[in-house]
CSV table of C-alpha atoms and ligand atoms in Angstrom, one decimal:
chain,number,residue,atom,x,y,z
A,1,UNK,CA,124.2,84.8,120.0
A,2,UNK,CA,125.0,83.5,116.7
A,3,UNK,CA,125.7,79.3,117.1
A,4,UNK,CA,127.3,77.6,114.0
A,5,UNK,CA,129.4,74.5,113.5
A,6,UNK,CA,131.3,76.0,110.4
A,7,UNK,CA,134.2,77.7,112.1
A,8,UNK,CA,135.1,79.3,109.0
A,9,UNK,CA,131.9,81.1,108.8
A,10,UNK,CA,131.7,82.0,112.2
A,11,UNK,CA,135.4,83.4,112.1
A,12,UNK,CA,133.8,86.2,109.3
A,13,UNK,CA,131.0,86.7,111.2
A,14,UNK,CA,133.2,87.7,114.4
A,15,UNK,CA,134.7,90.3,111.7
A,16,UNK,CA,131.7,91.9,110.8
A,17,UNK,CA,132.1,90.1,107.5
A,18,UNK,CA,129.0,87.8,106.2
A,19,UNK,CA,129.5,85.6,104.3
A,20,UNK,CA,126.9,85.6,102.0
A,21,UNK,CA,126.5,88.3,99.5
A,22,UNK,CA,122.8,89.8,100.8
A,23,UNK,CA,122.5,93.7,100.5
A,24,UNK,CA,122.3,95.5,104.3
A,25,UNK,CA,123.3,92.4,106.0
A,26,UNK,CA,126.6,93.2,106.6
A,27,UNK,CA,126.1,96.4,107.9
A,28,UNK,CA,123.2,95.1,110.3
A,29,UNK,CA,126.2,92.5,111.8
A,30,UNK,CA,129.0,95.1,112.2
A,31,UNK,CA,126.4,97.4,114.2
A,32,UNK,CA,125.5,94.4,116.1
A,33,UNK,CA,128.8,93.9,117.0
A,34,UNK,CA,129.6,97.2,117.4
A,35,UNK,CA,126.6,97.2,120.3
A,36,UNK,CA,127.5,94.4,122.1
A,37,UNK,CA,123.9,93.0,121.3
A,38,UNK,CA,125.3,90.3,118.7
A,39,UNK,CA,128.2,88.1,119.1
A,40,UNK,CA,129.0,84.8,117.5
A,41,UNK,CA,130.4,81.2,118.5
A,42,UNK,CA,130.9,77.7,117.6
A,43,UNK,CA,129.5,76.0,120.1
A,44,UNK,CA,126.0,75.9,121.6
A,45,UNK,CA,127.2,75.5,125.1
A,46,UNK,CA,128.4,79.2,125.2
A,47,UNK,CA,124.6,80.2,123.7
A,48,UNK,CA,122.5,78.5,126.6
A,49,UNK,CA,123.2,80.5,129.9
A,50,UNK,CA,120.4,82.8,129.9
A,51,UNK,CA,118.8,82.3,126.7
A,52,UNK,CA,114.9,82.1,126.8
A,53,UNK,CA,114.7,81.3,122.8
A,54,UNK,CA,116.1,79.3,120.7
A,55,UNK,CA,116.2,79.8,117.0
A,56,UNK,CA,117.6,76.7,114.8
A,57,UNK,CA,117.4,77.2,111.0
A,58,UNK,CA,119.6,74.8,110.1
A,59,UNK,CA,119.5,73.4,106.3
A,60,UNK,CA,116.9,71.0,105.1
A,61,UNK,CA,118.6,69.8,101.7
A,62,UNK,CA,116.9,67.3,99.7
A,63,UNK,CA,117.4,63.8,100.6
A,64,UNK,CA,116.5,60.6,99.4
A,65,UNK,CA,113.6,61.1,96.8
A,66,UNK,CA,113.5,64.8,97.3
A,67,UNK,CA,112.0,64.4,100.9
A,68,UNK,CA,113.7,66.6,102.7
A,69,UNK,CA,116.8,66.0,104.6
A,70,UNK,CA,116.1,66.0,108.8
A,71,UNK,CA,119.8,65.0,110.1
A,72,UNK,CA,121.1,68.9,111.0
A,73,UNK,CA,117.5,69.7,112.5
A,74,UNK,CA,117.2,66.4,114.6
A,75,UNK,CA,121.1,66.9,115.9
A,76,UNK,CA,120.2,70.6,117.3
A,77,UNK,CA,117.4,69.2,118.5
A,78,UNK,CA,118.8,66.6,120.4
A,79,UNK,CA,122.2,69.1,121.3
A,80,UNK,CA,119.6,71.9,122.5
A,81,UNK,CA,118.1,69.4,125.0
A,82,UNK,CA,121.5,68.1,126.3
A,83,UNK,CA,122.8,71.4,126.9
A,84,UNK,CA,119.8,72.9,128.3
A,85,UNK,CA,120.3,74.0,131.7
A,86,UNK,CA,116.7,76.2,132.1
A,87,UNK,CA,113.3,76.0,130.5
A,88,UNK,CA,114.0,77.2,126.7
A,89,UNK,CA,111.7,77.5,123.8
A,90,UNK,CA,113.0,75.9,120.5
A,91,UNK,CA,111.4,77.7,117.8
A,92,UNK,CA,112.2,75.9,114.3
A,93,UNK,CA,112.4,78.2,111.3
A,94,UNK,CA,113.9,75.4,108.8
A,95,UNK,CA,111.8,74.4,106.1
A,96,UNK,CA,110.3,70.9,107.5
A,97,UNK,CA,107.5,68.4,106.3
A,98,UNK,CA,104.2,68.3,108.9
A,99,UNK,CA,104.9,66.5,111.9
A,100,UNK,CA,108.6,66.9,112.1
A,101,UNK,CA,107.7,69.7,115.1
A,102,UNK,CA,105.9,66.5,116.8
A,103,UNK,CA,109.0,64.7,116.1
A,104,UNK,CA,111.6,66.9,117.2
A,105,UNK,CA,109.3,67.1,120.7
A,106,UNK,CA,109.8,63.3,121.0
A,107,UNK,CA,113.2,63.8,121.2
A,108,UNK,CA,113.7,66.4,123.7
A,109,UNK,CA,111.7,63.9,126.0
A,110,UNK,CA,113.5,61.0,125.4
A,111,UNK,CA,116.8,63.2,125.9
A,112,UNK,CA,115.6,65.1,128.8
A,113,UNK,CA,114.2,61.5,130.2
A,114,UNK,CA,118.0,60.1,129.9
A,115,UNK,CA,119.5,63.1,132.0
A,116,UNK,CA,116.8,62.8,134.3
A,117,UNK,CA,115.6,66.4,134.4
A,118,UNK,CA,112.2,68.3,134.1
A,119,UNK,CA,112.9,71.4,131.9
A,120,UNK,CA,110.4,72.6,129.6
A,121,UNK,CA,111.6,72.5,125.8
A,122,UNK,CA,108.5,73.2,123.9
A,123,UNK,CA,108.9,73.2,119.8
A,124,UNK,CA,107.9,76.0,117.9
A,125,UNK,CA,107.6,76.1,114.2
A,126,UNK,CA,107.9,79.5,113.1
A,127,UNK,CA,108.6,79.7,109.2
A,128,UNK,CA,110.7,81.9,107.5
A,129,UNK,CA,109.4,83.4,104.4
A,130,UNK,CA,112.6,85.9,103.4
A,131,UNK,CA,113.5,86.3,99.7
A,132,UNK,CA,116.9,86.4,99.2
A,133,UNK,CA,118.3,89.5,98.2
A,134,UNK,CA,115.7,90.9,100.2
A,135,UNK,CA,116.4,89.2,103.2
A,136,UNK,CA,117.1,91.8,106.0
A,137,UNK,CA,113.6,93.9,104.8
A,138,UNK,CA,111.1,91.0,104.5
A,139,UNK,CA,112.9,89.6,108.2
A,140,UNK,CA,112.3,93.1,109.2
A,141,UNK,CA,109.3,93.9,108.0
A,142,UNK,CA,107.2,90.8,106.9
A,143,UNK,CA,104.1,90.5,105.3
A,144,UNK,CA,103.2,88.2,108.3
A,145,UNK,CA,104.6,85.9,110.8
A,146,UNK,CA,103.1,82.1,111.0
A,147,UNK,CA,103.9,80.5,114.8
A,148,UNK,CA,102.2,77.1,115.4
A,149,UNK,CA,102.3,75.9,118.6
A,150,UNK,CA,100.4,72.6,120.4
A,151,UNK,CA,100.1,74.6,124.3
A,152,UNK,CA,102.5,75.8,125.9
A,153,UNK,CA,100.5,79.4,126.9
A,154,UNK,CA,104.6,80.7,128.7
A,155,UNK,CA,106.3,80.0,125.4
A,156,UNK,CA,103.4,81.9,123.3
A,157,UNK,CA,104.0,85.2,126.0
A,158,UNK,CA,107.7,84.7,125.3
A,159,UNK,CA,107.3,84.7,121.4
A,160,UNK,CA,105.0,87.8,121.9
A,161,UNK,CA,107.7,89.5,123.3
A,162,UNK,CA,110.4,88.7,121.3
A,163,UNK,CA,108.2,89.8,118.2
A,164,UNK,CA,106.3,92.7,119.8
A,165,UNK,CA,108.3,95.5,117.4
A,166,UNK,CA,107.3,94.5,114.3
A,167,UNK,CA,103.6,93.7,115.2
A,168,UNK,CA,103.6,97.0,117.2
A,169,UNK,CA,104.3,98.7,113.3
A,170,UNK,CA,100.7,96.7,111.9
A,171,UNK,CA,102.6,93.1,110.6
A,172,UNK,CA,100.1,90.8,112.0
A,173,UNK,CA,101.0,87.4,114.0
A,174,UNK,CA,98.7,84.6,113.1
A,175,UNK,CA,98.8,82.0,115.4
A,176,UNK,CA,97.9,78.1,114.4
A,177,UNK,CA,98.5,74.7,115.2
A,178,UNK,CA,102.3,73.5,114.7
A,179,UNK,CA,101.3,71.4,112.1
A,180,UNK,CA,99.4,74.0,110.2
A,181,UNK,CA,102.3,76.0,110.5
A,182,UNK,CA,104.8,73.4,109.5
A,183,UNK,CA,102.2,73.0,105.8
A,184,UNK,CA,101.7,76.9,105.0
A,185,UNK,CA,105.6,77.6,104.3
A,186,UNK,CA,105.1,74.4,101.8
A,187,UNK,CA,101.6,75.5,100.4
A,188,UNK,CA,103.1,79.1,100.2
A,189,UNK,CA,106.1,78.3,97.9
A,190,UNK,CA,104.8,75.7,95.8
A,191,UNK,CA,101.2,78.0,95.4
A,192,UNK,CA,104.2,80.5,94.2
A,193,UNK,CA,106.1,77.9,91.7
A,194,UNK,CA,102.5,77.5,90.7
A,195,UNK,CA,101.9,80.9,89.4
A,196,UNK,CA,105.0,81.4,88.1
A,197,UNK,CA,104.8,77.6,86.1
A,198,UNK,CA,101.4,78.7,84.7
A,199,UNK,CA,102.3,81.6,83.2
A,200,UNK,CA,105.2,79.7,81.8
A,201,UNK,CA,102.8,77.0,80.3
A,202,UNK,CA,100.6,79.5,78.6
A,203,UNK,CA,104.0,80.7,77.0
A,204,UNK,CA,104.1,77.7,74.7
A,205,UNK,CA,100.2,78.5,73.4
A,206,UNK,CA,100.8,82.3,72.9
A,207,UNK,CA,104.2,81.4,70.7
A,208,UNK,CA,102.2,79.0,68.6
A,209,UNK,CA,99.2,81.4,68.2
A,210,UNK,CA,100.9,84.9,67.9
A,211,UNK,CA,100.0,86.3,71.4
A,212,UNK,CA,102.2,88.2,73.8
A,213,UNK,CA,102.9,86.7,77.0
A,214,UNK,CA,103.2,90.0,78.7
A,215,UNK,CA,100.1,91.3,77.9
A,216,UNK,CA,98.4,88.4,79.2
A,217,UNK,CA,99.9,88.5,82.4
A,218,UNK,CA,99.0,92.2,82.7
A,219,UNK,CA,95.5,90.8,81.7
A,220,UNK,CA,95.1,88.7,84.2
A,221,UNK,CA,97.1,90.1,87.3
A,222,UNK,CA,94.9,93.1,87.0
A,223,UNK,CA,92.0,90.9,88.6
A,224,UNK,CA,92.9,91.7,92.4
A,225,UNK,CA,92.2,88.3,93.1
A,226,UNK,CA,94.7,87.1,90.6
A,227,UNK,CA,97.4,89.5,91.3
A,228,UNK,CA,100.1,90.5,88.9
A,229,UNK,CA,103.1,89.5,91.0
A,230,UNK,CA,104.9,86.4,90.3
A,231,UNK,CA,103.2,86.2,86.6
A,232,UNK,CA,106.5,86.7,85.0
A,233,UNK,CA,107.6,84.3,82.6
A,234,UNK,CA,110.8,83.0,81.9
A,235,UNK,CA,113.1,80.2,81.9
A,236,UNK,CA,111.6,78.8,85.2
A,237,UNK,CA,111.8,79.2,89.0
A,238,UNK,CA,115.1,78.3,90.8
A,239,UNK,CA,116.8,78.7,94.1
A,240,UNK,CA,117.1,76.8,97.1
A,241,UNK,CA,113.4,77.1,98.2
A,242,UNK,CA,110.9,76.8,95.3
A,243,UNK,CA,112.3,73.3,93.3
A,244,UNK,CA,113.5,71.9,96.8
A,245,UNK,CA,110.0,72.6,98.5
A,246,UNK,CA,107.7,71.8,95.5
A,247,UNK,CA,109.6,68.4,95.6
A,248,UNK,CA,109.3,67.7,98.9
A,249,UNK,CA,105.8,68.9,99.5
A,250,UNK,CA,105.5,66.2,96.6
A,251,UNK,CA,107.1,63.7,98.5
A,252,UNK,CA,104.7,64.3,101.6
A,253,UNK,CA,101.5,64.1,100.1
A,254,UNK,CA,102.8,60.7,98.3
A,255,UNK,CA,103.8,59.7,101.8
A,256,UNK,CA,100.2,60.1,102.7
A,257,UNK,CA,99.0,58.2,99.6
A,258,UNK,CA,97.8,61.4,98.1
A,259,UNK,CA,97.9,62.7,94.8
A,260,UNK,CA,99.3,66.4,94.5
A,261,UNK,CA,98.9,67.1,90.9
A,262,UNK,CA,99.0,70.4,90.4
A,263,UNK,CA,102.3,70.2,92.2
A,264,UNK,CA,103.9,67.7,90.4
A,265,UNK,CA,102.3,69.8,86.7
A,266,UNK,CA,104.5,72.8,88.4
A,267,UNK,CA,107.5,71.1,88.6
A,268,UNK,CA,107.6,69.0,85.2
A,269,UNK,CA,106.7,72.8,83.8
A,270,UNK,CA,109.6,74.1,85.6
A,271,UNK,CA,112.1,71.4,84.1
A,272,UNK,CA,109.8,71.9,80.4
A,273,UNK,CA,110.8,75.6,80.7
A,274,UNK,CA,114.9,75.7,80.7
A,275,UNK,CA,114.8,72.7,78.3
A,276,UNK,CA,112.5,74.7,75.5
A,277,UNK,CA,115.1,77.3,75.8
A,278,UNK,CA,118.2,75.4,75.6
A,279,UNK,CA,116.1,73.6,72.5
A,280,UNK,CA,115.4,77.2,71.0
A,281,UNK,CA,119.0,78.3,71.2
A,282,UNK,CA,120.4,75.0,70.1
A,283,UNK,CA,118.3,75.3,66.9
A,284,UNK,CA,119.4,78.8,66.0
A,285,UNK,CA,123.4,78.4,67.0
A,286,UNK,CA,126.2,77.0,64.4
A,287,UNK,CA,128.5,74.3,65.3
A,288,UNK,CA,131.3,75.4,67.7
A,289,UNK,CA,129.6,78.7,68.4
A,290,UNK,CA,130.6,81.1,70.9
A,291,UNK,CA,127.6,81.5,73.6
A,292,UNK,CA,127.5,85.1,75.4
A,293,UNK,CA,125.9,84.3,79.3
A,294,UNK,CA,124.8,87.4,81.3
A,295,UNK,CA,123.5,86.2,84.8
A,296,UNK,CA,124.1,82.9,86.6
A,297,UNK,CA,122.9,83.5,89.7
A,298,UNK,CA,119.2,81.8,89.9
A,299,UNK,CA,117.9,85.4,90.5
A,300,UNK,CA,119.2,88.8,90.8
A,301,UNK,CA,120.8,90.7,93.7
A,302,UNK,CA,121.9,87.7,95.0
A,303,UNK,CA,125.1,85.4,94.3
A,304,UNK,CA,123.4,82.4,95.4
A,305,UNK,CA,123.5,79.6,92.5
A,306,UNK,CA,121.0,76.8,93.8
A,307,UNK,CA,119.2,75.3,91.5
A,308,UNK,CA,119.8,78.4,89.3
A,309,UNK,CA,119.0,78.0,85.6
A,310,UNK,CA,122.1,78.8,84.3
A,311,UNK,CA,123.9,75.4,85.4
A,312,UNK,CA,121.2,73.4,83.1
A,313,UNK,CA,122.1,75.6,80.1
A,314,UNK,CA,125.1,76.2,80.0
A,315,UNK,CA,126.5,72.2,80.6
A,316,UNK,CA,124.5,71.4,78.0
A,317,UNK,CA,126.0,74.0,75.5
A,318,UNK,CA,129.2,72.7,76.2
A,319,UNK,CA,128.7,69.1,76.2
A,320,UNK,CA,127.3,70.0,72.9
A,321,UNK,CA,131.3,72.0,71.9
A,322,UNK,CA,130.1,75.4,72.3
A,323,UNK,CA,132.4,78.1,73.9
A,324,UNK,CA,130.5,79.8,76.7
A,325,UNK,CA,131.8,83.4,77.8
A,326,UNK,CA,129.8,84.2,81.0
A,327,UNK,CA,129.4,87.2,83.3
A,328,UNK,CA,127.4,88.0,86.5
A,329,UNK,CA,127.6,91.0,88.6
A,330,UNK,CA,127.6,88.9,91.7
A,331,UNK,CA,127.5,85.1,91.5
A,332,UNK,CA,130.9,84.2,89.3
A,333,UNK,CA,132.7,83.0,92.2
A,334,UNK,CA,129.7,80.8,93.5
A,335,UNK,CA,129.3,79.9,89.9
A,336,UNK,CA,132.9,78.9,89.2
A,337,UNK,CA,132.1,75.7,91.9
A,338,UNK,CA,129.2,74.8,89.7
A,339,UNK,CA,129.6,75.4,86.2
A,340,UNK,CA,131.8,73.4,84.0
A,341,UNK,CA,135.7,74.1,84.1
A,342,UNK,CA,136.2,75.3,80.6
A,343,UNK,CA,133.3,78.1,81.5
A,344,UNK,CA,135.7,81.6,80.1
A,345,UNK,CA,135.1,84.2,83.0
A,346,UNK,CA,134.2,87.6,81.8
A,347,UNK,CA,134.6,91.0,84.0
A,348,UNK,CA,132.3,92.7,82.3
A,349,UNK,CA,128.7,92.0,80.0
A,350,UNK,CA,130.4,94.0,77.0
A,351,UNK,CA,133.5,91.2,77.4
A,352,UNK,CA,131.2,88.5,77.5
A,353,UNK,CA,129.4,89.9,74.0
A,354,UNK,CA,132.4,90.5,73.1
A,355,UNK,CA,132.9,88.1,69.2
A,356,UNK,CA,130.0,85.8,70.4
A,357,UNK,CA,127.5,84.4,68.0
A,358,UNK,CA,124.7,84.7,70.9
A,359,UNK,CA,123.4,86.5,73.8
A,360,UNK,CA,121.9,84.6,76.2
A,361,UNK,CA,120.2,86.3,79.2
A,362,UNK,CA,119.6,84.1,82.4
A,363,UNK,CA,119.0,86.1,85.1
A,364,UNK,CA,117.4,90.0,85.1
A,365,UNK,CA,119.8,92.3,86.8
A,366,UNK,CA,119.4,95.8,86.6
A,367,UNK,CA,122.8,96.3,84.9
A,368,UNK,CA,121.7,94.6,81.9
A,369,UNK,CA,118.2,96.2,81.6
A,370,UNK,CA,120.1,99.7,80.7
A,371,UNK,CA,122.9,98.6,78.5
A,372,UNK,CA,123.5,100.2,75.2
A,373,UNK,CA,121.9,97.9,72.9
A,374,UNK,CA,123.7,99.5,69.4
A,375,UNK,CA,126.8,99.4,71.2
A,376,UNK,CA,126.0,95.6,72.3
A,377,UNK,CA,125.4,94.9,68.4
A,378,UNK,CA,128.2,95.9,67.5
A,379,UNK,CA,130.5,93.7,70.0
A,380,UNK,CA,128.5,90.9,69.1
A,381,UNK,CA,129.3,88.7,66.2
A,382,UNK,CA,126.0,87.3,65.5
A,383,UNK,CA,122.9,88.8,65.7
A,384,UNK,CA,120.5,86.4,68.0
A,385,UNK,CA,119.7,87.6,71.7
A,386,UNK,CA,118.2,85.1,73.4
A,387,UNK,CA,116.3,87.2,76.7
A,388,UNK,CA,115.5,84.2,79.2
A,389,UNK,CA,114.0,86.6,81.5
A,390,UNK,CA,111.9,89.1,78.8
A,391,UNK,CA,113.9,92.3,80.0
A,392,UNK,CA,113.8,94.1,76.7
A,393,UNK,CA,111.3,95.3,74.5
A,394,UNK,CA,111.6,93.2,71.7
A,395,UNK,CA,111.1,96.5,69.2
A,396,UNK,CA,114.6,97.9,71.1
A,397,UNK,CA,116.6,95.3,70.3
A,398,UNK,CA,115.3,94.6,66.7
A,399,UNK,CA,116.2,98.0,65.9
A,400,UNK,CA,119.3,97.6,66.7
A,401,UNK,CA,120.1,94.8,64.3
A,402,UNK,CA,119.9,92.1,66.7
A,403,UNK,CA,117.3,89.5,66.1
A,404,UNK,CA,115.3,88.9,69.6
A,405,UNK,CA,114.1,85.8,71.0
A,406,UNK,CA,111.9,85.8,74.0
A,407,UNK,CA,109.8,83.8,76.0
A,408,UNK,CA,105.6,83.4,74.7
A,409,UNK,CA,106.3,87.0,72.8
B,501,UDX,C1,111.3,82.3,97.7
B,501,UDX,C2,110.0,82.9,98.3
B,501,UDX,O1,109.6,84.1,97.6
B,501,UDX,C3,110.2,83.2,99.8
B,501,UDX,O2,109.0,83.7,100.4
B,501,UDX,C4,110.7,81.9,100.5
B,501,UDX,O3,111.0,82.2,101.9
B,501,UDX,C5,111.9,81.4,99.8
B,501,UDX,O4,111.7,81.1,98.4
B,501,UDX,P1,113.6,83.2,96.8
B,501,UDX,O5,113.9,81.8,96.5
B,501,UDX,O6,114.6,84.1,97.5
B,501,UDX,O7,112.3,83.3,97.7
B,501,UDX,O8,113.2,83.9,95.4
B,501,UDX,P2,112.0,84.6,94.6
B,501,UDX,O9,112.2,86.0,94.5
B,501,UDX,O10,110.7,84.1,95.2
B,501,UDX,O11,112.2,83.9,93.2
B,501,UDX,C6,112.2,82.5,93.0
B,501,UDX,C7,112.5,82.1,91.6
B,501,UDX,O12,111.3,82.4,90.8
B,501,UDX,C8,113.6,82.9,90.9
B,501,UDX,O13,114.4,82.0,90.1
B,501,UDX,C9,112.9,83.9,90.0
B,501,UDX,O14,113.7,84.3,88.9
B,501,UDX,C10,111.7,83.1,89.6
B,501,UDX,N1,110.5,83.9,89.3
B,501,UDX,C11,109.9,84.7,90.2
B,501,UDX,C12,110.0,83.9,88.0
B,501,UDX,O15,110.5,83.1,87.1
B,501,UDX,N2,108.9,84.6,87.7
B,501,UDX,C13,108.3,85.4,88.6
B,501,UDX,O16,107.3,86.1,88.3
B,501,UDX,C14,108.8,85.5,89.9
């Protein structure tokens, strides 16, 4: 049973309709549906009869000075308790700082205290590590599942259980404390950002010094203990996990009095990396040009704009009286919230070339990978391709009279 406050959301959902654009989901809900075995509703007194489990991954949006924001996962906390009417396992799969699981356990008691009862709410922290775009295949099939629990030997049975197909395939379960638990999704993402801000940093020494990027990557991802995923440079990590959980994993360890500085290195990189872009472009483009966008979304295969690149850049070219054209297979209506109002809305990439004095790529979907490069040339009215994301093989697009910028190549 599906439990959400936004009625809107949970009126598509009871139409088989999701209402986020994430490839298989949709079909996953109408089969749901279709079974009986999924239904959805708006309020959590409907969920409890009979339920054993309790998921709640609820947002945890940046608050105040990045820490993250506790309100929704404190009020389902607290709702769960006054609603209970059997012994129920609250597992939390948001994103929260260490000892927010100890925290949410001092408020079932003090709720379950006031009504006078003796359930047994014990608080789970289960992170989720999904990508988006991805997100019914790594929920599926993960490379692991973290649970962190403090006791509670019924509760570990229960989530045995619940989990028992996908560790009967080989994904193993590793079990931990609820604080260890509630540190790994943070160590995990911002030990990602890291990778992905270090190759962007050696970027800047292989432009100086004539090196390729790419060739170092492959270099060093070749060491198995290195690993050659997440070594692809660009104009930066965005999304609503990496710059939100960098920050607040930031904001913990200052909490603590500690000094994370690694962390804080990945994140002034991340900012470094869209701003040496916008300066490269800025540098080659004339007065009033007309800037070509293809991809807004902060990653492809999704329409999700958080964070996403594109939002930097493009503002700034505007505030600076450029025209931008922009087009995304996916993201323009998410985008059109974001991005300035005099953004021009293309239907396709060729429409977006179309007269421009520059192509700038953001975001590496498929569709632009195989376009016709001559053809693209010839729409364009200047020659400079700016490739964000280093899709193209810089000898390609040279021979087909564009001049090709990428990133440490
Ligand atoms: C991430 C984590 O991968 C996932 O485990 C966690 O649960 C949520 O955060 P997601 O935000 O969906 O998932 O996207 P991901 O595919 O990890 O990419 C994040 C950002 O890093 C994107 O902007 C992507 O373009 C960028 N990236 C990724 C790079 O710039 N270079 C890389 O080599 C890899």
């Amino acid at each position: 049973i599906g439990v959400d406050i936004d009625e809107a959301k949970v009126a598509l959902l009871k139409q088989g309709k999701s209402p986020i654009f994430e490839p298989g989901l949709e079909e996953l809900i109408q089969s749901g549906l279709k079974s009986g075995l999924l239904s959805f509703t708006t309020k959590l007194e409907d969920a409890i009869p009979g339920t054993r489990i309790i998921f709640s991954a609820v947002a945890t949006p940046p608050g105040e000075n990045h820490a993250a924001d506790l309100r929704a996962v404190f009020a389902v906390t607290e709702a769960v308790a006054k609603a209970a009417t059997q012994d129920i396992v609250f597992v939390n799969k948001s994103t929260v700082p260490v000892g927010t699981g100890k925290k949410c356990a001092d408020r079932i008691a003090a709720v379950l205290k006031d009504r006078g009862v003796a359930l047994k709410i014990p608080v789970v922290s289960n992170p989720e590590f999904l990508r988006e775009g991805m997100a019914v295949g790594d929920t599926l099939m993960p490379d692991r599942i973290v649970v962190g629990m403090n006791g509670d030997d019924w509760a570990k049975e229960l989530i045995e259980e619940l989990y028992r197909p996908i560790t009967r395939v080989g994904k193993p379960m590793v079990w931990m404390n609820r604080e260890s638990a509630e540190i790994v999704k943070y160590a995990s993402n911002s030990f990602l950002a890291t990778k992905i801000s270090f190759i962007n940093m050696l970027t800047e020494l292989a432009e100086i010094t004539g090196a390729n990027i790419r060739d170092i990557a492959k270099g060093m991802g070749l060491d198995d203990r290195i690993g050659s995923r997440f070594l692809h440079a660009g104009i930066g990590y965005g999304g609503s996990c990496f710059p939100k959980d960098v920050k607040a994993l930031l904001a913990t360890a200052k909490e603590y009095g500690l000094d994370f500085s690694i962390i804080s290195a990945t994140d002034q990189i991340n900012t470094r990396a869209r701003q040496r872009f916008l300066e490269k472009v800025l540098k080659v483009i004339p007065a009033k040009s007309t800037v070509g966008v293809w991809g807004l979304a902060f990653k492809p295969k999704t329409d999700d704009m958080r964070e996403a690149p594109s939002i930097d850049v493009i503002t700034a070219l505007i505030n600076a009286g450029h025209t931008v054209k922009a087009f995304d297979p996916a993201a323009m209506e998410t985008a059109k919230k974001v991005l300035p109002l005099s953004t021009q809305w293309m239907e396709t990439p060729m429409s977006a070339a179309n007269g421009a004095d520059v192509l700038l790529v953001l975001t590496e979907w498929d569709a632009f990978r195989g376009v016709d490069l001559h053809e693209l040339a010839n729409t364009m009215k200047g020659k400079d391709l700016f490739d964000g994301r280093n899709i193209y093989d810089p000898k390609d697009v040279t021979t087909a009279g564009l001049i090709y910028h990428g990133i440490g190549l």
